[in-house]
XYZ file of C-alpha atoms in Angstrom:
741
model
C 0.202 0.147 0.020
C 2.846 2.172 0.973
C 4.523 1.740 -2.547
C 1.262 2.649 -4.414
C 0.571 5.749 -2.266
C 4.619 6.717 -2.966
C 3.466 6.388 -6.855
C 0.381 8.174 -6.957
C 2.325 10.801 -5.046
C 5.159 10.745 -7.301
C 2.487 11.461 -10.456
C 1.129 13.963 -8.680
C 4.152 15.975 -7.931
C 5.268 15.356 -11.514
C 2.156 17.310 -12.257
C 2.289 20.043 -10.157
C 5.775 21.043 -10.449
C 5.097 21.282 -14.173
C 3.525 24.976 -13.345
C 6.387 25.661 -10.983
C 8.245 29.237 -12.387
C 11.864 28.808 -12.771
C 12.496 32.266 -11.688
C 10.387 32.701 -8.698
C 11.026 35.898 -6.410
C 10.865 35.817 -2.491
C 8.491 38.820 -1.275
C 8.923 39.025 2.458
C 6.596 42.174 2.341
C 3.348 40.484 1.235
C 0.931 39.485 3.954
C -0.566 36.115 4.350
C -3.570 35.000 2.630
C -5.643 34.785 5.789
C -8.683 32.664 3.485
C -6.072 30.236 3.156
C -6.889 27.203 5.801
C -3.425 25.721 5.594
C -1.422 28.900 5.908
C 1.392 29.322 8.095
C 2.425 32.287 10.247
C 5.819 32.826 8.129
C 5.825 35.132 5.418
C 4.479 33.496 2.146
C 6.451 33.036 -1.022
C 4.794 34.470 -4.046
C 6.174 33.346 -7.485
C 6.423 34.708 -10.841
C 4.288 33.589 -13.594
C 7.107 31.999 -15.649
C 6.996 28.530 -16.224
C 9.648 26.351 -14.398
C 12.260 23.864 -16.551
C 11.098 20.460 -16.454
C 14.473 19.265 -17.602
C 15.370 18.001 -13.979
C 12.709 15.303 -12.668
C 11.103 15.660 -9.356
C 11.414 12.685 -6.812
C 8.834 12.634 -4.230
C 8.134 9.958 -1.194
C 5.910 9.971 1.642
C 3.861 7.469 3.602
C 0.493 9.040 3.070
C -0.993 11.618 0.224
C -4.194 13.250 -0.234
C -5.427 15.415 -3.057
C -8.094 17.975 -2.649
C -9.526 18.471 -6.026
C -12.070 21.451 -4.811
C -9.208 23.359 -3.206
C -6.615 21.807 -5.887
C -4.297 21.277 -2.625
C -2.172 18.126 -2.131
C -1.165 17.080 1.371
C 1.671 14.394 1.884
C 2.551 12.859 5.441
C 4.904 10.921 7.206
C 8.553 10.706 6.403
C 8.267 13.293 3.624
C 11.292 13.565 1.114
C 11.106 15.568 -2.402
C 14.111 16.113 -4.509
C 14.831 18.287 -7.451
C 18.355 19.197 -8.868
C 20.346 18.148 -6.033
C 18.049 20.020 -3.572
C 16.156 17.915 -0.753
C 13.518 19.018 1.176
C 12.392 16.806 4.029
C 9.318 17.247 6.731
C 6.538 15.400 8.682
C 4.305 16.714 6.686
C 4.092 19.127 3.441
C 0.885 20.860 2.252
C 1.095 22.111 -1.306
C -1.146 24.626 -2.900
C -1.031 24.227 -6.435
C -2.808 27.591 -7.344
C -0.293 29.508 -5.557
C 2.567 27.252 -6.076
C 3.485 27.180 -2.303
C 4.391 24.546 -0.127
C 4.052 24.705 3.544
C 6.517 22.140 5.327
C 5.416 21.130 8.703
C 7.787 19.476 11.481
C 11.425 18.535 11.456
C 11.805 20.434 8.131
C 15.136 20.359 6.136
C 16.294 21.535 2.876
C 19.831 20.325 1.704
C 21.496 22.145 -0.658
C 23.731 20.964 -3.463
C 26.489 22.948 -1.828
C 26.366 20.833 1.536
C 24.408 23.486 3.449
C 21.406 22.405 5.417
C 18.433 24.758 6.388
C 16.567 23.535 9.355
C 13.117 24.896 10.790
C 10.020 23.396 12.262
C 7.789 25.217 9.886
C 8.621 26.516 6.585
C 7.123 27.915 3.158
C 8.794 27.239 -0.087
C 8.354 27.693 -3.698
C 7.652 24.261 -5.813
C 11.294 24.178 -7.026
C 12.799 24.257 -3.379
C 14.570 27.414 -4.371
C 13.023 30.078 -2.357
C 11.564 30.113 0.974
C 10.632 31.743 4.532
C 10.662 30.804 7.669
C 10.991 31.804 11.751
C 13.517 30.181 14.056
C 15.747 29.462 11.206
C 18.801 27.492 11.502
C 21.820 26.544 9.141
C 24.641 24.381 8.934
C 27.362 25.619 6.694
C 29.454 23.226 4.497
C 32.271 23.320 7.143
C 29.726 22.733 10.162
C 29.572 26.280 11.219
C 26.402 27.412 12.374
C 23.856 29.987 11.540
C 20.901 30.606 13.251
C 18.392 33.573 13.625
C 14.613 34.589 14.840
C 13.628 34.791 11.027
C 15.047 34.066 7.470
C 14.645 33.607 3.778
C 16.542 32.069 1.076
C 16.022 33.377 -2.621
C 16.747 31.495 -6.011
C 19.170 29.022 -4.373
C 21.434 31.779 -4.158
C 21.233 34.099 -1.153
C 20.523 32.835 2.381
C 19.364 36.061 4.686
C 19.117 35.612 8.639
C 17.879 38.481 10.932
C 18.759 38.433 14.379
C 21.247 36.245 14.108
C 24.371 34.418 15.388
C 26.861 32.995 13.413
C 29.661 30.212 14.988
C 32.079 27.738 13.888
C 32.395 26.435 17.131
C 31.302 23.375 17.954
C 28.609 23.297 20.855
C 29.595 22.006 24.461
C 28.532 18.713 24.635
C 27.719 18.832 28.290
C 25.542 21.980 27.701
C 24.683 22.523 24.280
C 22.543 25.881 25.343
C 25.994 27.380 26.814
C 27.697 30.039 24.617
C 30.520 28.873 22.312
C 33.809 30.149 22.664
C 33.172 32.705 20.217
C 30.527 33.772 17.909
C 29.232 37.019 16.021
C 25.625 38.156 16.721
C 24.245 40.571 14.047
C 21.132 42.180 12.871
C 21.507 40.646 9.577
C 23.425 38.038 7.823
C 23.587 37.561 4.138
C 25.226 34.129 2.721
C 25.752 34.914 -1.095
C 26.367 31.442 -2.400
C 27.413 32.562 -5.990
C 29.904 35.195 -4.552
C 30.815 33.102 -1.613
C 31.026 35.572 0.913
C 29.191 35.959 4.246
C 28.127 39.201 5.154
C 27.436 40.812 8.782
C 25.782 44.184 9.506
C 25.907 45.321 12.879
C 27.653 42.721 14.460
C 29.145 42.177 17.769
C 32.074 39.788 18.437
C 31.406 37.667 21.637
C 34.031 35.393 23.489
C 32.089 32.912 25.866
C 29.139 34.971 25.490
C 30.881 38.411 26.700
C 31.087 41.091 23.862
C 34.718 42.065 23.191
C 33.992 44.134 19.787
C 31.674 45.711 17.510
C 31.869 46.620 13.807
C 28.953 47.913 11.355
C 29.960 45.760 8.849
C 32.462 42.963 7.893
C 32.548 40.148 5.334
C 34.559 37.013 4.936
C 34.505 34.215 2.354
C 32.473 31.353 3.089
C 33.777 27.788 4.079
C 33.786 26.640 0.338
C 36.304 29.183 -0.709
C 39.761 27.786 -0.486
C 41.726 30.985 -1.481
C 40.638 34.136 -1.542
C 42.707 37.397 -1.044
C 42.464 39.287 1.898
C 44.539 40.385 5.274
C 45.411 37.242 7.244
C 45.869 36.882 11.081
C 48.263 39.342 12.580
C 50.920 37.975 15.018
C 52.734 40.386 17.723
C 56.209 39.799 19.412
C 58.092 41.662 21.903
C 62.068 41.342 22.458
C 64.815 43.831 23.917
C 66.444 44.175 20.524
C 63.675 44.551 18.176
C 60.917 45.984 20.831
C 57.524 45.638 20.063
C 56.562 44.362 16.745
C 53.609 43.356 14.959
C 53.166 41.421 11.445
C 49.830 41.928 9.482
C 50.020 39.559 6.384
C 48.146 39.916 3.427
C 47.247 37.108 0.997
C 46.831 37.787 -2.974
C 45.323 34.976 -5.483
C 46.780 35.926 -8.554
C 45.203 33.118 -10.484
C 44.194 29.639 -9.925
C 48.310 28.433 -9.800
C 49.869 31.573 -8.109
C 49.464 33.918 -5.374
C 51.739 35.960 -3.093
C 51.836 36.970 0.534
C 53.299 40.413 1.947
C 53.906 40.416 5.684
C 54.796 43.897 6.835
C 56.616 43.764 10.063
C 56.433 46.485 12.336
C 59.174 46.777 14.975
C 59.444 49.758 17.535
C 63.251 49.899 17.341
C 64.136 48.630 13.853
C 61.286 50.214 11.724
C 59.660 48.207 8.995
C 60.804 44.467 7.915
C 58.976 43.722 4.558
C 58.515 40.136 4.211
C 56.906 38.340 0.844
C 56.574 34.976 -0.597
C 55.289 34.238 -4.253
C 54.271 30.829 -5.485
C 53.455 29.543 -8.829
C 52.521 25.855 -9.880
C 52.808 24.528 -13.338
C 51.833 21.400 -14.856
C 55.258 19.735 -14.404
C 56.861 21.884 -11.578
C 56.594 24.706 -9.181
C 58.532 27.620 -8.213
C 58.610 29.714 -4.897
C 60.558 32.688 -4.055
C 60.349 34.346 -0.548
C 62.383 37.065 0.954
C 62.692 39.971 3.099
C 64.090 43.779 3.119
C 64.718 46.692 5.844
C 66.184 49.973 5.697
C 67.855 49.544 9.414
C 67.465 53.286 10.309
C 67.892 52.752 14.250
C 70.752 50.547 14.226
C 74.353 51.867 14.398
C 76.325 49.246 12.556
C 78.918 48.859 10.222
C 78.315 48.496 6.106
C 75.274 49.000 4.420
C 72.043 50.162 5.910
C 69.534 48.237 3.607
C 69.505 44.686 4.694
C 67.330 41.821 3.655
C 67.554 38.123 1.979
C 65.827 36.021 -0.519
C 65.013 32.369 -0.843
C 64.003 30.552 -3.946
C 63.148 26.718 -5.070
C 62.022 25.488 -8.112
C 61.798 22.045 -9.433
C 60.412 20.917 -13.003
C 59.593 17.260 -14.355
C 61.275 17.669 -17.958
C 59.886 14.130 -18.904
C 59.307 10.992 -17.166
C 63.165 10.519 -16.977
C 64.368 13.881 -16.670
C 64.220 16.803 -13.867
C 65.855 20.097 -13.023
C 65.649 22.453 -10.244
C 67.499 25.314 -8.543
C 67.534 26.458 -4.722
C 68.600 30.145 -4.071
C 69.919 31.271 -0.508
C 71.639 34.707 -0.170
C 71.400 37.217 2.755
C 73.125 40.849 2.854
C 75.424 39.789 5.864
C 76.141 37.273 8.320
C 73.733 38.291 11.063
C 70.710 39.448 9.544
C 69.000 36.422 9.170
C 69.417 35.163 13.283
C 68.981 38.770 14.388
C 65.470 39.016 12.940
C 64.640 35.459 13.763
C 64.331 34.311 10.198
C 66.731 31.481 9.771
C 69.708 30.315 11.759
C 71.862 27.888 9.357
C 75.395 28.312 9.892
C 75.737 28.528 6.101
C 73.612 29.433 3.085
C 73.306 26.934 0.133
C 72.483 27.920 -3.368
C 72.654 25.156 -6.351
C 71.361 24.239 -9.474
C 70.881 20.784 -11.174
C 69.665 18.345 -13.769
C 68.982 14.899 -12.875
C 68.010 11.698 -14.972
C 66.389 8.513 -13.864
C 66.493 5.436 -15.338
C 65.585 1.740 -14.303
C 68.921 0.927 -13.206
C 71.122 4.045 -13.385
C 71.301 7.815 -11.957
C 73.063 10.587 -13.212
C 73.347 14.344 -12.479
C 74.922 17.636 -12.903
C 75.002 20.162 -9.531
C 76.295 23.560 -9.322
C 77.059 25.038 -5.789
C 77.598 28.312 -4.242
C 77.830 28.767 -0.363
C 77.601 31.658 2.046
C 79.200 31.721 5.049
C 77.226 32.687 8.163
C 79.568 31.980 10.953
C 81.817 34.916 12.222
C 84.897 33.226 12.474
C 85.081 31.764 8.836
C 85.694 34.285 5.810
C 83.500 34.642 2.932
C 86.371 34.334 0.755
C 87.335 30.608 1.976
C 83.671 29.646 0.885
C 84.063 27.279 -2.236
C 82.163 27.382 -5.473
C 81.347 23.870 -7.105
C 80.827 24.246 -10.778
C 79.874 21.352 -11.896
C 79.633 18.279 -10.110
C 78.664 15.388 -12.657
C 77.997 12.144 -11.372
C 76.755 8.814 -13.024
C 75.861 5.550 -11.332
C 74.928 2.559 -13.160
C 73.916 -1.027 -11.515
C 73.732 -4.121 -13.743
C 71.387 -6.521 -14.421
C 71.420 -9.696 -11.873
C 73.897 -12.146 -13.299
C 72.710 -16.007 -13.782
C 75.167 -16.751 -10.762
C 74.287 -13.993 -8.779
C 75.623 -10.491 -7.939
C 75.658 -7.787 -10.322
C 78.204 -5.231 -11.875
C 78.522 -1.656 -10.470
C 79.949 1.463 -12.391
C 80.247 5.020 -10.945
C 81.942 7.994 -12.492
C 82.193 11.764 -11.043
C 83.645 15.210 -12.189
C 84.118 18.190 -9.986
C 85.582 21.674 -10.312
C 85.705 23.550 -7.179
C 87.352 26.587 -6.581
C 87.133 29.856 -3.965
C 88.616 33.369 -3.976
C 91.163 32.445 -1.130
C 92.381 28.742 -0.689
C 92.994 25.644 -2.565
C 91.672 24.731 -5.914
C 90.967 21.390 -7.410
C 89.516 19.622 -10.312
C 88.696 15.795 -9.860
C 87.829 12.972 -12.366
C 86.884 9.805 -10.664
C 85.806 6.261 -12.236
C 84.868 3.128 -10.310
C 83.938 -0.281 -11.558
C 83.277 -3.687 -9.709
C 81.342 -6.111 -8.644
C 78.684 -6.833 -5.849
C 78.042 -10.455 -4.949
C 75.354 -11.721 -2.075
C 74.502 -15.341 -1.421
C 72.495 -16.749 1.295
C 72.913 -20.381 2.329
C 70.316 -22.910 3.267
C 71.449 -22.487 6.787
C 70.504 -19.025 6.860
C 74.465 -17.706 6.452
C 74.854 -14.366 4.650
C 77.686 -13.590 2.690
C 78.682 -10.505 0.577
C 81.368 -9.622 -1.471
C 82.222 -6.286 -2.939
C 85.260 -6.001 -5.506
C 86.046 -2.744 -6.951
C 88.359 -0.672 -8.863
C 88.794 3.092 -8.529
C 91.071 5.961 -10.421
C 91.401 9.457 -9.231
C 93.146 12.648 -11.556
C 93.309 15.652 -9.598
C 94.399 18.886 -10.615
C 95.217 20.904 -7.644
C 96.190 24.415 -6.660
C 97.756 25.723 -3.429
C 97.001 22.165 -1.634
C 98.291 22.870 2.100
C 99.523 20.450 4.400
C 97.138 20.452 7.528
C 100.267 19.401 9.889
C 102.783 21.709 8.456
C 101.607 24.425 6.406
C 104.804 25.116 5.073
C 103.891 22.509 2.963
C 102.263 23.343 -0.377
C 101.456 21.502 -3.523
C 100.133 22.439 -7.007
C 100.203 19.829 -9.824
C 98.434 16.925 -10.911
C 97.736 13.972 -8.295
C 96.556 10.682 -9.368
C 95.622 7.499 -7.765
C 94.580 3.717 -8.318
C 92.743 2.308 -5.680
C 91.549 -1.469 -6.079
C 89.269 -3.108 -3.072
C 88.114 -5.923 -1.758
C 85.461 -6.496 1.328
C 83.497 -9.548 2.465
C 80.996 -9.981 5.085
C 79.449 -12.658 6.840
C 76.223 -12.738 8.694
C 74.532 -15.364 10.467
C 71.082 -13.891 12.029
C 69.390 -16.473 14.692
C 66.315 -16.308 15.734
C 64.013 -18.058 18.835
C 60.693 -17.535 20.290
C 60.580 -15.821 23.381
C 57.147 -16.273 24.972
C 53.976 -16.541 22.697
C 54.149 -12.935 21.138
C 57.909 -12.361 21.272
C 60.974 -13.556 19.413
C 64.505 -13.060 20.353
C 67.454 -12.378 17.883
C 71.080 -12.909 17.658
C 73.439 -11.451 14.902
C 77.213 -12.202 14.451
C 78.782 -9.981 11.983
C 82.446 -10.474 10.672
C 83.882 -8.538 7.839
C 87.244 -8.005 6.098
C 88.619 -5.172 3.549
C 92.077 -5.341 2.011
C 93.201 -2.428 -0.208
C 96.842 -0.675 -0.504
C 97.898 1.710 2.049
C 97.092 5.519 1.108
C 98.873 7.600 3.489
C 98.118 10.813 4.525
C 96.904 11.923 1.329
C 97.360 15.970 2.039
C 98.348 16.756 -1.676
C 94.517 16.274 -2.297
C 92.329 18.512 -0.634
C 89.880 17.510 1.881
C 86.558 18.979 0.394
C 83.536 16.432 1.023
C 85.309 14.483 3.818
C 85.944 16.615 6.535
C 83.458 15.454 9.165
C 84.354 12.072 10.511
C 81.765 10.056 11.950
C 82.563 6.412 13.513
C 79.543 4.480 14.724
C 77.519 1.482 14.212
C 76.299 2.624 10.862
C 79.419 2.782 8.978
C 81.620 0.128 10.858
C 81.459 -2.399 8.132
C 81.299 0.239 5.288
C 84.425 -0.305 2.538
C 85.326 3.053 2.926
C 84.163 5.151 6.654
C 85.046 8.611 5.444
C 82.072 10.646 4.489
C 83.045 11.777 0.898
C 85.368 10.657 -2.013
C 88.409 12.796 -1.432
C 89.445 10.831 1.334
C 89.994 6.862 0.908
C 90.417 4.411 3.722
C 93.330 1.935 2.507
C 94.947 -0.864 4.205
C 93.826 -4.147 5.800
C 91.243 -4.438 8.470
C 88.919 -6.860 10.315
C 85.564 -5.555 11.280
C 83.346 -7.611 13.923
C 80.065 -6.836 15.825
C 77.465 -8.523 17.525
C 73.658 -7.683 17.487
C 70.761 -8.944 19.751
C 67.404 -7.771 19.497
C 63.730 -8.528 21.196
C 60.388 -7.778 19.203
C 57.133 -8.725 19.945
C 54.071 -8.692 17.735
C 52.708 -5.488 19.506
C 55.239 -3.476 17.594
C 57.780 -3.185 20.703
C 61.544 -3.680 19.595
C 64.557 -3.719 21.346
C 68.418 -4.075 20.256
C 71.879 -3.677 21.472
C 74.971 -3.848 19.027
C 78.583 -3.965 19.831
C 81.483 -3.538 17.555
C 85.454 -3.091 16.755
C 87.654 -2.805 14.127
C 91.610 -4.001 14.004
C 93.782 -2.218 11.447
C 97.020 -4.167 10.383
C 98.679 -0.970 9.640
C 98.353 2.604 11.003
C 96.168 5.112 8.722
C 97.766 8.789 9.573
C 95.019 10.251 7.370
C 92.473 10.148 10.183
C 92.619 12.545 13.184
C 94.031 11.138 16.282
C 90.561 11.878 17.956
C 88.856 9.781 15.381
C 89.601 6.573 16.775
C 90.520 4.796 13.468
C 94.106 6.208 13.378
C 95.834 3.063 15.198
C 95.488 -0.604 14.725
C 92.709 -1.511 17.234
C 89.904 0.800 16.969
C 87.816 2.538 19.749
C 85.023 0.215 20.894
C 81.551 1.534 19.824
C 78.064 0.002 20.843
C 74.463 1.581 20.079
C 71.423 0.749 22.398
C 67.690 1.000 21.330
C 64.786 0.384 23.588
C 61.287 0.744 22.312
C 59.087 -1.768 23.996
C 55.881 0.389 23.791
C 54.293 3.896 23.561
C 55.020 4.988 26.889
C 59.084 5.193 26.581
C 61.883 5.201 24.089
C 65.758 5.074 24.539
C 68.372 5.644 22.032
C 72.106 5.887 22.278
C 75.267 5.417 20.540
C 78.531 5.583 22.403
C 82.387 5.315 21.417
C 85.063 4.476 24.069
C 88.756 4.661 24.194
C 90.655 1.524 23.550
C 93.341 2.125 25.825
C 91.212 3.311 28.762
C 87.676 1.950 28.825
C 86.495 4.218 31.381
C 87.160 7.162 29.059
C 84.277 7.774 26.780
C 84.983 9.935 23.565
C 81.609 10.048 21.994
C 78.219 9.891 23.552
C 74.822 10.659 21.469
C 71.750 9.808 23.781
C 68.209 10.552 23.571
C 65.508 9.344 26.203
C 61.558 9.939 25.619
C 59.159 8.684 28.350
C 55.914 9.397 29.297
C 52.571 9.052 28.088
C 51.066 11.292 25.256
C 49.377 13.454 28.124
C 52.901 14.008 29.801
C 56.017 13.414 27.649
C 59.446 14.339 28.627
C 62.664 14.025 27.117
C 66.129 14.064 27.811
C 69.353 14.451 25.434
C 73.149 14.431 25.602
C 75.821 14.645 23.307
C 79.635 14.735 23.892
C 82.459 14.960 21.643
C 85.963 14.005 23.598
C 89.447 15.154 21.593
C 89.256 17.249 18.944
C 88.596 15.204 15.208
C 89.847 18.007 13.274
C 93.362 18.149 13.066
C 93.411 22.093 11.556
C 91.153 23.632 14.131
C 90.768 24.058 17.732
C 87.040 23.046 18.629
C 88.462 21.412 21.794
C 85.557 19.111 23.998
C 82.051 19.421 23.530
C 79.632 18.558 26.093
C 75.825 19.621 25.597
C 72.387 18.441 27.442
C 68.788 19.263 26.394
C 65.986 18.569 28.397
C 62.274 19.304 27.644
C 58.633 18.158 28.168
C 55.459 18.095 26.088
C 52.346 18.325 28.006
C 48.705 17.998 26.647
C 46.142 18.610 29.557
C 43.534 18.250 27.198
C 42.977 17.629 23.775
C 43.011 21.252 22.385
C 45.927 22.183 24.582
C 49.742 21.635 23.990
C 52.649 22.858 26.180
C 56.162 22.489 25.491
C 59.108 23.664 27.193
C 62.557 22.538 26.641
C 66.240 24.207 27.352
C 70.080 23.409 26.233
C 73.234 23.691 28.095
C 76.497 23.940 27.147
C 78.000 21.610 30.249
C 81.674 21.830 29.178
C 81.764 25.716 29.382
C 78.889 25.906 32.229
C 76.515 27.904 30.377
C 72.912 27.927 29.392
C 72.468 28.433 25.537
C 68.555 28.825 25.197
C 65.345 27.902 26.889
C 62.113 28.171 25.221
C 58.351 27.597 26.347
C 55.294 27.720 23.989
C 51.917 27.327 24.841
C 48.898 26.484 22.318
C 45.341 26.207 22.142
C 43.752 25.084 19.159
C 40.227 23.698 18.195
C 37.755 23.511 15.023
C 37.582 27.439 15.313
C 39.835 29.160 17.309
C 43.621 29.218 17.580
C 45.795 30.847 20.215
C 49.960 30.664 20.950
C 51.987 31.934 23.123
C 55.970 31.382 22.763
C 58.856 32.823 24.823
C 62.581 31.983 24.087
C 65.637 33.254 26.196
C 68.948 33.104 24.070
C 72.229 33.944 25.913
C 74.875 33.723 23.242
C 76.501 36.484 21.699
C 77.576 37.330 18.215
C 78.460 40.795 16.751
C 75.491 42.466 17.138
C 73.153 39.638 18.659
C 73.277 39.860 22.344
C 71.235 37.814 24.941
C 67.833 38.489 24.602
C 64.249 37.496 25.610
C 61.926 37.376 22.651
C 57.897 36.978 23.117
C 55.654 35.697 20.159
C 51.758 35.913 20.114
C 49.238 34.666 17.727
C 45.569 34.501 17.775
C 43.578 33.328 14.938
C 39.714 32.859 14.570
C 38.942 29.687 12.442
C 38.255 28.944 9.630
C 39.752 31.477 7.468
C 40.920 31.004 3.811
C 43.140 28.463 3.244
C 46.496 29.464 1.431
C 47.432 26.147 0.054
C 47.106 25.111 -3.339
């Protein structure tokens, strides 16, 4: 019977919707027809005489349908649902006056717009095409779940929604007391939502926090939630410091087109004037480009050099085709302290580069060009290198029938500087890499390579005797073979865990290389010796230094893993060299026959605590620790603390007096509520007994509001940079226009 009624209502609905005009207009000033027995208390909607479009079908469903031929009125009751052009009306009861083309929806009325907006009321009058209507006590939920409610309202042509004596808020209501005022809301005499322009307009508006008025304006507007990018002023941020004074940054975001935008961020500082920052972005089909920078004229600061200061950072990358890619990075500043002084960047040097890369199934090639700008006050810019070009090609052959594959690498580099050694390098390496796993689980790996280098060097200096200098051509041939054996063993340790043991032994043989001082060391200055490179054939960080001689590497690793994701492991290893290698610094632990003892530990049993640490112990004195790198993190997500410690004993650089270093860092992350996060940390130079930096940050964020406060105290000094306390503050009412693309 219900299906029959639905079919009858559908036929009748198709008949009466044929008379609905397509351009119906809302007439809120017209009084209700008091002769209509089914009149409602809202202002009626009077359509025009134009006939409606019949291109889209009208679907009608209801439990009961009645048609009064005398009055030409159709009444649908019980779970009524009507839809046309992706617009849906739902109600308990709908009375349709065919002569006036007005429907009166009663009880739990809801209209769902194609944009996702939903309009609610207890009783509503709408036109036959559902595009126009009026109601009292109207409510609306916008696309981003923002809420709009008022004493009365109307919507026109499905384009304009107007609500009087309205309240707007994107905040979710309180779960415990939905009647309580939200975190923030706007009360206005009139709110208009223009869906074509995608704007929301407020007239005679008051901003309230927790129901308390804090600001009033006769008019303002903002984009509706469907807008992802729109030009306009963004949320300001505030700051204060002893050196910069009070400051405010007021960004302006501008949309250039669908693929480009610009952000201008004037930063007003009471003690330094105006710092103008900008960020421009452009996306193409095959890549993107972005530039950001800043400029200021330091009228208030007495310093040597140009008064105009600034920086520019830029990046771009383009896919030329499926195998080729090109890009660039630009980083430049007017002076060494500008970026740190204005809290823009704290890098010790800036890197500018351009590159072209090619990728194939088993090969990779690239050409890079580098330029560096020194930010360290104790290093001259004239010593900074320019590298143009660095060209390399790496090839890995197909798997051979008997196992293993051939490898080939080649590299060319030209490096020069205003003051210091220049060099040109040509390098080529060929080899064979073979791995085999026996049925018993033994893992063997053999790598045999032959490498040749030719250097054209100008003004190379012996770091141990600066009177020795070399200019000329230096060549070297370097054959090397390395072999590793591993035997991982596993056994169960309970129902959900398993225990692993893995002994590792390796052997490396190559000719002795000596000190190699006639070849400038440009890419292997940093020396690291830990579990990550103990078994590497060449344990230097670059190609300018080669580790020769014969040595045996050995280590032992044990681990414990469980099905819940927890894992822990311990590694201990060492190396024995048959000859001394004087190319390594005395503090590296690799210069004499027996190397320092290294160890690493990782404990991660679950989500409540983690431990990672690595250590290097003097081979001659086990109580003397030369290097430590440790981090401990413990606690639940609501209260997580961490403790870090770094120690470097003995100087790794034979040409610089860095001295011993020891630094500790401690911090905590507290989440007292799902919307609150408190972070505090500090670092201290334990060797010098001086605190370096302390920072605390408090943030609150929910679906409609963000507020943050950051306090930083820095104790270091560098030219114009003095110990200072800096405070940053930001507040943002959400949602705002998104600036991403």
